[in-house]
Amino acid sequence: MGKQKKGTKQNRFRTILKALKMELREHRSSFLVYFVLRILVIVMLVLQILNRNYENAFLCILTLILLIMPSLVQVTFKIELPSALEITILIFIFAAEILGEIQEFYLAFPFWDTVLHTLNGFLAAAIGFSMVDLLNRSDRLKFELSPLFMAIVAFCFSMTIGVVWEFFEFGMDQSLGFDMQKDTVIQTIRSVSLHPEGRNSVVVLDGIRSVTVNGQELGLGGYLDIGLIDTMKDLIVNFIGAVVFSCIGFVYVKNRGKGRLVRGFVPSRKKAERDFLRIAQETEAQTKVRTQARKEEWTEVRTEEKTAGERVENRMENREENGGKTE
C-alpha cells in the first residue's frame, strides 16, 4: 500500500514536471526571460556557495522556486497569464531578491525599494482584478460585480497584500533581528513624550545634526527614525500602484475589454488545447497503456516459448520411452 502511494506521488510529480516544461515553452518571450534569469541566479548561487555565504545561497534557491511559480499557477489552476504580466512578475522577483537583497540595491539606490513597492501595488491590484474577472466569467458560479466594485475589490486586495507584507517585515525584525523596515535619518522630532510636564502637547526638536547613544556619536548627521517612515512610504506607493491599476481596470471593464494595456495584465482561463496538465496526464496514461501492452505481449511470447519448450521435451521423452520398449 505504501509503495503504491509512493508510486502515485512520483507519477503525479512527473506529470506536473512535463506540464511545466510545456508551459514554459509556450511563450517565447517569457521563456527567454525565465531562461536568462534562471542562469543568472544559478551563477549567483554558485558564487555565494564558494564565498560560504549560505544565507544568500538560500535566497538564490528561494528565487529559483519563485521563478517557477507563475508557470506552476498556470498549470495547476488552468489560468493563462499574459506574457507581459508573467515577464513583469519574473523581473520583479529577480529585482527584489537578487538585485535588492544580495547585490544590495536597496542601499545603493534609495529609490529601489520605492519602485518595487509601487510595482507590487500595481501587480497585486492586477491579480485581485483578475480573480474577480475570472469569477465573473465563470459558468459554474453565478457571481457578477459591476466595473466599480471590481475596481474596489482590486484596490482592497492590493492594499491588503501591502499591509500583510509590512506585518511580515515587522515580525521578522522583532523576532529574528532583521532590518527589513529600513531606518531613515531625520533632523526634526515632534513628540508629546518630550513635554517636561508630561502633557499632551507636541514638543519640536529641530535642526538635529548629531545624536549620542551611550556616549557614542552615531555620526549619521541626524536622528535615526526606526522604520516608521519606510513603512508609511511603502504603503503610500503601494496605494498609488493599486489606484493606477484599479482605474485602468475600471475603464477596461467599462469598455468591455478593449484596452490593450490591461489586457496584457489580465489572466484568462486556459483553452482545452493549452491545458498542459491534462495533456501531460493523457500522455502519461497512453504511455502506461503502451507499457502494459508491451508487458502483456512479452508475457504472452514467453508463455508460448515455454509451452513450445515443454512440448519438445514431452516429445523427446515419448521417443525415448518408445525406443526403450522396441528394444
CSV table of C-alpha atoms in Angstrom, one decimal:
chain,number,residue,atom,x,y,z
A,1,MET,CA,0.0,0.0,0.0
A,2,GLY,CA,2.8,2.4,0.9
A,3,LYS,CA,4.7,1.6,-2.3
A,4,GLN,CA,1.6,2.2,-4.3
A,5,LYS,CA,1.1,5.6,-2.8
A,6,LYS,CA,4.7,6.5,-3.3
A,7,GLY,CA,4.4,5.4,-7.0
A,8,THR,CA,1.3,7.5,-7.4
A,9,LYS,CA,3.1,10.6,-5.9
A,10,GLN,CA,6.0,10.0,-8.2
A,11,ASN,CA,3.8,9.7,-11.3
A,12,ARG,CA,1.9,12.9,-10.2
A,13,PHE,CA,5.2,14.8,-9.8
A,14,ARG,CA,6.5,13.5,-13.1
A,15,THR,CA,3.3,14.6,-14.8
A,16,ILE,CA,3.5,18.1,-13.3
A,17,LEU,CA,7.1,18.4,-14.5
A,18,LYS,CA,6.1,17.5,-18.0
A,19,ALA,CA,3.3,20.1,-17.9
A,20,LEU,CA,5.7,22.7,-16.6
A,21,LYS,CA,8.1,22.1,-19.4
A,22,MET,CA,5.3,22.6,-22.0
A,23,GLU,CA,4.1,25.7,-20.2
A,24,LEU,CA,7.5,27.3,-20.0
A,25,ARG,CA,8.0,26.8,-23.7
A,26,GLU,CA,4.5,28.1,-24.7
A,27,HIS,CA,5.5,31.8,-24.9
A,28,ARG,CA,9.0,32.6,-26.4
A,29,SER,CA,9.3,36.0,-24.8
A,30,SER,CA,8.5,34.9,-21.2
A,31,PHE,CA,10.6,31.7,-21.7
A,32,LEU,CA,13.6,33.7,-22.8
A,33,VAL,CA,13.3,36.0,-19.8
A,34,TYR,CA,12.9,33.0,-17.5
A,35,PHE,CA,15.9,31.2,-19.0
A,36,VAL,CA,18.2,34.2,-18.7
A,37,LEU,CA,17.1,35.0,-15.1
A,38,ARG,CA,17.5,31.3,-14.1
A,39,ILE,CA,21.0,31.2,-15.5
A,40,LEU,CA,22.0,34.4,-13.6
A,41,VAL,CA,20.5,33.1,-10.4
A,42,ILE,CA,22.4,29.8,-10.7
A,43,VAL,CA,25.6,31.6,-11.3
A,44,MET,CA,24.9,33.8,-8.3
A,45,LEU,CA,24.1,30.7,-6.2
A,46,VAL,CA,27.5,29.1,-7.1
A,47,LEU,CA,29.3,32.3,-6.2
A,48,GLN,CA,27.6,32.5,-2.8
A,49,ILE,CA,28.4,28.9,-2.0
A,50,LEU,CA,32.1,29.4,-2.9
A,51,ASN,CA,32.1,32.5,-0.7
A,52,ARG,CA,30.4,30.5,2.1
A,53,ASN,CA,27.6,33.0,2.3
A,54,TYR,CA,24.9,30.4,2.9
A,55,GLU,CA,22.2,33.0,3.8
A,56,ASN,CA,22.4,34.5,0.3
A,57,ALA,CA,22.6,31.0,-1.2
A,58,PHE,CA,19.3,30.2,0.5
A,59,LEU,CA,17.9,33.4,-1.1
A,60,CYS,CA,19.1,32.1,-4.5
A,61,ILE,CA,17.3,28.8,-4.0
A,62,LEU,CA,14.2,30.6,-2.9
A,63,THR,CA,14.4,32.8,-6.1
A,64,LEU,CA,14.7,29.7,-8.3
A,65,ILE,CA,11.5,28.3,-6.7
A,66,LEU,CA,9.7,31.7,-7.0
A,67,LEU,CA,10.6,31.9,-10.7
A,68,ILE,CA,8.8,28.7,-11.4
A,69,MET,CA,5.6,29.8,-9.5
A,70,PRO,CA,3.9,31.7,-12.4
A,71,SER,CA,4.1,28.6,-14.6
A,72,LEU,CA,3.0,26.3,-11.7
A,73,VAL,CA,0.0,28.5,-11.1
A,74,GLN,CA,-1.0,28.4,-14.8
A,75,VAL,CA,-0.7,24.6,-14.9
A,76,THR,CA,-2.4,23.9,-11.6
A,77,PHE,CA,-5.3,26.4,-11.8
A,78,LYS,CA,-5.6,26.3,-15.6
A,79,ILE,CA,-5.1,30.0,-16.0
A,80,GLU,CA,-3.4,31.7,-18.9
A,81,LEU,CA,-1.1,34.5,-17.8
A,82,PRO,CA,-0.4,37.1,-20.5
A,83,SER,CA,3.3,37.4,-21.4
A,84,ALA,CA,3.5,41.0,-20.2
A,85,LEU,CA,2.3,40.0,-16.7
A,86,GLU,CA,4.5,36.9,-16.5
A,87,ILE,CA,7.6,38.8,-17.5
A,88,THR,CA,6.8,41.6,-15.1
A,89,ILE,CA,6.5,39.1,-12.2
A,90,LEU,CA,9.7,37.4,-13.1
A,91,ILE,CA,11.7,40.6,-13.3
A,92,PHE,CA,10.0,41.8,-10.0
A,93,ILE,CA,11.2,38.6,-8.2
A,94,PHE,CA,14.7,38.9,-9.6
A,95,ALA,CA,14.9,42.6,-8.8
A,96,ALA,CA,13.7,42.1,-5.2
A,97,GLU,CA,15.7,39.0,-4.2
A,98,ILE,CA,18.9,39.0,-6.2
A,99,LEU,CA,19.5,42.7,-7.0
A,100,GLY,CA,17.8,44.1,-3.9
A,101,GLU,CA,19.0,41.8,-1.2
A,102,ILE,CA,22.2,40.1,-2.5
A,103,GLN,CA,23.6,43.0,-4.6
A,104,GLU,CA,22.3,45.5,-2.0
A,105,PHE,CA,20.5,47.7,-4.5
A,106,TYR,CA,18.2,48.7,-1.6
A,107,LEU,CA,21.2,50.5,-0.1
A,108,ALA,CA,23.0,51.6,-3.3
A,109,PHE,CA,19.8,53.1,-4.8
A,110,PRO,CA,17.3,54.6,-2.3
A,111,PHE,CA,14.5,54.6,-4.9
A,112,TRP,CA,14.8,50.8,-5.5
A,113,ASP,CA,12.5,49.9,-2.6
A,114,THR,CA,10.0,52.6,-3.6
A,115,VAL,CA,9.9,51.4,-7.2
A,116,LEU,CA,9.4,47.8,-6.2
A,117,HIS,CA,6.6,48.6,-3.7
A,118,THR,CA,4.8,50.7,-6.4
A,119,LEU,CA,5.1,47.8,-8.8
A,120,ASN,CA,3.9,45.4,-6.1
A,121,GLY,CA,0.8,47.6,-5.6
A,122,PHE,CA,0.2,47.5,-9.4
A,123,LEU,CA,0.7,43.7,-9.7
A,124,ALA,CA,-1.4,42.9,-6.6
A,125,ALA,CA,-4.3,45.0,-7.9
A,126,ALA,CA,-3.9,43.2,-11.3
A,127,ILE,CA,-4.1,39.8,-9.5
A,128,GLY,CA,-7.1,40.9,-7.4
A,129,PHE,CA,-8.9,42.3,-10.5
A,130,SER,CA,-8.2,39.1,-12.4
A,131,MET,CA,-9.6,36.9,-9.7
A,132,VAL,CA,-12.9,38.8,-9.8
A,133,ASP,CA,-12.9,38.9,-13.6
A,134,LEU,CA,-12.4,35.1,-13.8
A,135,LEU,CA,-15.3,34.6,-11.3
A,136,ASN,CA,-17.5,37.0,-13.4
A,137,ARG,CA,-16.8,34.9,-16.5
A,138,SER,CA,-17.2,31.5,-14.7
A,139,ASP,CA,-20.1,29.3,-15.9
A,140,ARG,CA,-20.2,27.4,-12.6
A,141,LEU,CA,-20.6,30.4,-10.2
A,142,LYS,CA,-23.2,33.0,-10.5
A,143,PHE,CA,-21.0,35.9,-9.5
A,144,GLU,CA,-21.3,39.3,-11.1
A,145,LEU,CA,-19.8,42.6,-10.0
A,146,SER,CA,-20.1,46.0,-11.6
A,147,PRO,CA,-16.9,47.6,-13.0
A,148,LEU,CA,-16.8,49.9,-10.0
A,149,PHE,CA,-16.9,47.1,-7.5
A,150,MET,CA,-14.3,45.2,-9.4
A,151,ALA,CA,-12.0,48.2,-9.2
A,152,ILE,CA,-12.7,48.5,-5.4
A,153,VAL,CA,-12.0,44.8,-4.9
A,154,ALA,CA,-8.8,45.0,-6.8
A,155,PHE,CA,-7.7,48.1,-4.8
A,156,CYS,CA,-8.6,46.5,-1.4
A,157,PHE,CA,-6.8,43.2,-2.4
A,158,SER,CA,-3.6,45.1,-3.3
A,159,MET,CA,-3.7,47.2,-0.1
A,160,THR,CA,-4.2,44.0,2.0
A,161,ILE,CA,-1.2,42.4,0.4
A,162,GLY,CA,0.8,45.6,1.1
A,163,VAL,CA,-0.3,45.7,4.8
A,164,VAL,CA,0.4,42.0,5.3
A,165,TRP,CA,3.9,42.4,3.9
A,166,GLU,CA,4.6,45.2,6.3
A,167,PHE,CA,3.4,42.9,9.1
A,168,PHE,CA,5.8,40.3,7.8
A,169,GLU,CA,8.7,42.8,7.8
A,170,PHE,CA,7.9,44.0,11.3
A,171,GLY,CA,7.6,40.4,12.6
A,172,MET,CA,11.0,39.4,11.0
A,173,ASP,CA,12.7,42.5,12.5
A,174,GLN,CA,11.3,41.8,16.0
A,175,SER,CA,11.6,38.0,16.1
A,176,LEU,CA,14.8,37.4,14.1
A,177,GLY,CA,16.6,40.7,14.5
A,178,PHE,CA,16.5,41.6,10.8
A,179,ASP,CA,16.3,45.1,9.4
A,180,MET,CA,13.7,44.8,6.7
A,181,GLN,CA,12.0,48.0,7.8
A,182,LYS,CA,14.8,50.3,6.8
A,183,ASP,CA,15.6,53.3,9.1
A,184,THR,CA,15.6,57.0,8.0
A,185,VAL,CA,17.8,59.8,9.2
A,186,ILE,CA,15.8,62.9,10.1
A,187,GLN,CA,16.6,66.3,11.5
A,188,THR,CA,13.3,67.0,13.3
A,189,ILE,CA,11.4,65.3,16.1
A,190,ARG,CA,7.8,66.1,17.0
A,191,SER,CA,6.6,64.2,20.1
A,192,VAL,CA,4.4,64.7,23.2
A,193,SER,CA,6.7,62.3,25.1
A,194,LEU,CA,9.3,65.2,25.2
A,195,HIS,CA,7.0,67.5,27.1
A,196,PRO,CA,8.6,68.3,30.5
A,197,GLU,CA,5.3,68.3,32.3
A,198,GLY,CA,4.0,65.1,30.6
A,199,ARG,CA,1.2,67.0,28.9
A,200,ASN,CA,-0.4,66.1,25.5
A,201,SER,CA,1.3,68.9,23.8
A,202,VAL,CA,3.8,68.5,20.9
A,203,VAL,CA,7.4,69.4,21.6
A,204,VAL,CA,9.5,70.1,18.5
A,205,LEU,CA,13.3,69.4,18.3
A,206,ASP,CA,14.6,70.9,15.1
A,207,GLY,CA,18.0,71.1,13.4
A,208,ILE,CA,19.3,67.8,14.8
A,209,ARG,CA,22.8,67.2,13.4
A,210,SER,CA,24.3,64.7,15.9
A,211,VAL,CA,22.9,62.0,18.2
A,212,THR,CA,24.9,60.4,21.0
A,213,VAL,CA,23.8,56.9,22.4
A,214,ASN,CA,25.5,55.6,25.5
A,215,GLY,CA,28.3,58.1,25.0
A,216,GLN,CA,28.9,57.1,21.4
A,217,GLU,CA,28.3,59.5,18.5
A,218,LEU,CA,26.3,57.8,15.7
A,219,GLY,CA,27.7,60.0,13.0
A,220,LEU,CA,24.6,60.0,10.9
A,221,GLY,CA,24.0,63.7,10.7
A,222,GLY,CA,20.6,63.4,12.4
A,223,TYR,CA,18.2,61.3,14.4
A,224,LEU,CA,17.5,57.7,13.4
A,225,ASP,CA,13.9,57.0,12.7
A,226,ILE,CA,13.2,53.3,13.4
A,227,GLY,CA,11.3,52.0,10.4
A,228,LEU,CA,8.1,54.2,10.6
A,229,ILE,CA,8.8,56.5,7.6
A,230,ASP,CA,9.9,53.5,5.5
A,231,THR,CA,6.7,51.6,6.3
A,232,MET,CA,4.5,54.5,5.6
A,233,LYS,CA,6.3,55.3,2.3
A,234,ASP,CA,5.9,51.7,1.2
A,235,LEU,CA,2.2,51.8,1.9
A,236,ILE,CA,1.8,55.1,0.1
A,237,VAL,CA,3.5,53.9,-3.1
A,238,ASN,CA,1.5,50.6,-2.8
A,239,PHE,CA,-1.6,52.8,-2.6
A,240,ILE,CA,-0.5,54.7,-5.8
A,241,GLY,CA,0.1,51.5,-7.7
A,242,ALA,CA,-3.2,50.0,-6.6
A,243,VAL,CA,-5.1,53.1,-7.6
A,244,VAL,CA,-3.5,53.3,-11.0
A,245,PHE,CA,-4.4,49.7,-12.0
A,246,SER,CA,-7.9,49.9,-10.4
A,247,CYS,CA,-8.7,52.9,-12.5
A,248,ILE,CA,-7.3,51.3,-15.7
A,249,GLY,CA,-9.2,48.1,-14.8
A,250,PHE,CA,-12.4,50.1,-14.4
A,251,VAL,CA,-12.1,51.6,-17.8
A,252,TYR,CA,-11.2,48.2,-19.3
A,253,VAL,CA,-14.4,46.5,-18.0
A,254,LYS,CA,-16.5,49.5,-18.8
A,255,ASN,CA,-15.3,49.3,-22.4
A,256,ARG,CA,-15.9,45.5,-22.5
A,257,GLY,CA,-12.2,44.5,-22.6
A,258,LYS,CA,-11.0,46.8,-25.4
A,259,GLY,CA,-8.0,48.2,-23.6
A,260,ARG,CA,-4.7,46.8,-24.7
A,261,LEU,CA,-2.7,47.8,-21.6
A,262,VAL,CA,-4.9,46.0,-19.1
A,263,ARG,CA,-5.5,43.0,-21.4
A,264,GLY,CA,-1.7,42.4,-21.2
A,265,PHE,CA,-2.1,42.1,-17.4
A,266,VAL,CA,-5.4,40.2,-17.0
A,267,PRO,CA,-5.3,36.4,-17.0
A,268,SER,CA,-7.9,34.3,-18.7
A,269,ARG,CA,-9.0,30.7,-18.5
A,270,LYS,CA,-7.0,28.2,-20.5
A,271,LYS,CA,-8.3,26.8,-23.6
A,272,ALA,CA,-8.5,23.0,-23.9
A,273,GLU,CA,-5.6,22.8,-26.4
A,274,ARG,CA,-3.4,24.7,-23.9
A,275,ASP,CA,-4.4,22.7,-20.8
A,276,PHE,CA,-0.9,21.2,-20.5
A,277,LEU,CA,-1.6,19.4,-17.2
A,278,ARG,CA,-4.5,17.5,-18.9
A,279,ILE,CA,-2.3,16.8,-22.0
A,280,ALA,CA,0.5,15.5,-19.8
A,281,GLN,CA,-1.9,13.3,-17.9
A,282,GLU,CA,-3.3,11.9,-21.1
A,283,THR,CA,0.3,11.3,-22.5
A,284,GLU,CA,1.2,9.6,-19.2
A,285,ALA,CA,-1.9,7.4,-19.4
A,286,GLN,CA,-1.2,6.5,-23.0
A,287,THR,CA,2.4,5.6,-22.1
A,288,LYS,CA,1.1,3.4,-19.3
A,289,VAL,CA,-1.2,1.6,-21.7
A,290,ARG,CA,1.5,1.1,-24.2
A,291,THR,CA,3.9,-0.2,-21.5
A,292,GLN,CA,1.2,-2.5,-20.1
A,293,ALA,CA,0.5,-3.8,-23.6
A,294,ARG,CA,4.2,-4.5,-24.2
A,295,LYS,CA,4.4,-6.3,-20.9
A,296,GLU,CA,1.4,-8.4,-21.7
A,297,GLU,CA,2.8,-9.1,-25.2
A,298,TRP,CA,6.2,-10.1,-23.8
A,299,THR,CA,4.5,-12.3,-21.2
A,300,GLU,CA,2.4,-14.0,-23.9
A,301,VAL,CA,5.6,-14.6,-26.0
A,302,ARG,CA,7.4,-16.1,-23.0
A,303,THR,CA,4.4,-18.3,-22.2
A,304,GLU,CA,4.3,-19.5,-25.8
A,305,GLU,CA,8.0,-20.2,-25.8
A,306,LYS,CA,7.7,-22.0,-22.5
A,307,THR,CA,4.8,-24.1,-23.8
A,308,ALA,CA,6.6,-24.9,-27.0
A,309,GLY,CA,9.7,-26.0,-25.0
A,310,GLU,CA,7.5,-28.2,-22.8
A,311,ARG,CA,6.1,-29.8,-25.9
A,312,VAL,CA,9.5,-30.6,-27.3
A,313,GLU,CA,10.6,-32.1,-24.0
A,314,ASN,CA,7.5,-34.2,-23.9
A,315,ARG,CA,8.1,-35.5,-27.5
A,316,MET,CA,11.7,-36.3,-26.6
A,317,GLU,CA,10.6,-38.2,-23.5
A,318,ASN,CA,8.0,-40.1,-25.6
A,319,ARG,CA,10.6,-41.1,-28.2
A,320,GLU,CA,12.9,-42.3,-25.5
A,321,GLU,CA,10.2,-44.4,-23.9
A,322,ASN,CA,9.1,-45.8,-27.3
A,323,GLY,CA,12.7,-46.6,-28.2
A,324,GLY,CA,13.1,-48.5,-24.9
A,325,LYS,CA,10.0,-50.6,-25.5
A,326,THR,CA,11.1,-51.6,-29.0
A,327,GLU,CA,14.4,-52.9,-27.7
